[in-house]
């Protein structure tokens, strides 16, 4: 099962930093998201996108927002200088939401959540 079945995502940008939120459709899934979506998992999922964005190294920070059943990932360095300096077709990084929502969640089905 894909992450997109239990959550939606939004993204924003500031300079070369992308801000990606993952929001559970149902609050009962929030703890599962917290235990599953580590910065390492997000980094691994973004590896193919790093080539598209012509970026070698990024730094990911995760913030938990339990009150709204959301996680916020701040990804520094992924937008290669920001909107006004990048030649990327996706200078705002909006496609990164789809990349994140494509994460496979086999353990979700195994746990029968």
GROMACS .gro file of C-alpha atoms in nm, residues 11-63:
model
   53
   11UNK     CA    1   0.485   2.163   0.008
   12UNK     CA    2   0.630   2.510   0.028
   13UNK     CA    3   0.965   2.668  -0.041
   14UNK     CA    4   1.196   2.938   0.089
   15UNK     CA    5   1.527   2.985  -0.085
   16UNK     CA    6   1.684   2.645  -0.145
   17UNK     CA    7   1.474   2.482   0.129
   18UNK     CA    8   1.164   2.273   0.066
   19UNK     CA    9   0.908   2.227   0.339
   20UNK     CA   10   0.696   1.911   0.300
   21UNK     CA   11   0.409   1.822   0.527
   22UNK     CA   12   0.251   1.477   0.549
   23UNK     CA   13  -0.095   1.490   0.706
   24UNK     CA   14  -0.285   1.178   0.809
   25UNK     CA   15  -0.640   1.154   0.680
   26UNK     CA   16  -0.734   0.996   1.013
   27UNK     CA   17  -0.568   1.079   1.345
   28UNK     CA   18  -0.548   0.706   1.431
   29UNK     CA   19  -0.270   0.675   1.170
   30UNK     CA   20  -0.050   0.949   1.318
   31UNK     CA   21   0.154   0.722   1.548
   32UNK     CA   22   0.217   0.485   1.258
   33UNK     CA   23   0.341   0.774   1.045
   34UNK     CA   24   0.571   0.889   1.326
   35UNK     CA   25   0.728   0.545   1.361
   36UNK     CA   26   0.756   0.486   0.986
   37UNK     CA   27   0.849   0.817   0.825
   38UNK     CA   28   1.196   0.878   0.961
   39UNK     CA   29   1.437   1.125   0.804
   40UNK     CA   30   1.630   0.824   0.669
   41UNK     CA   31   1.319   0.689   0.492
   42UNK     CA   32   1.246   1.031   0.341
   43UNK     CA   33   1.609   1.070   0.231
   44UNK     CA   34   1.607   0.729   0.064
   45UNK     CA   35   1.279   0.805  -0.115
   46UNK     CA   36   1.417   1.135  -0.244
   47UNK     CA   37   1.736   0.985  -0.391
   48UNK     CA   38   1.605   0.968  -0.751
   49UNK     CA   39   1.472   1.325  -0.721
   50UNK     CA   40   1.814   1.452  -0.612
   51UNK     CA   41   1.948   1.369  -0.957
   52UNK     CA   42   1.663   1.565  -1.120
   53UNK     CA   43   1.727   1.864  -0.894
   54UNK     CA   44   2.105   1.831  -0.959
   55UNK     CA   45   2.176   1.820  -0.586
   56UNK     CA   46   2.437   1.605  -0.416
   57UNK     CA   47   2.369   1.663  -0.049
   58UNK     CA   48   2.064   1.760   0.155
   59UNK     CA   49   1.982   1.794   0.523
   60UNK     CA   50   1.642   1.679   0.651
   61UNK     CA   51   1.478   1.784   0.976
   62UNK     CA   52   1.149   1.635   1.099
   63UNK     CA   53   0.892   1.810   1.315
   0.00000   0.00000   0.00000
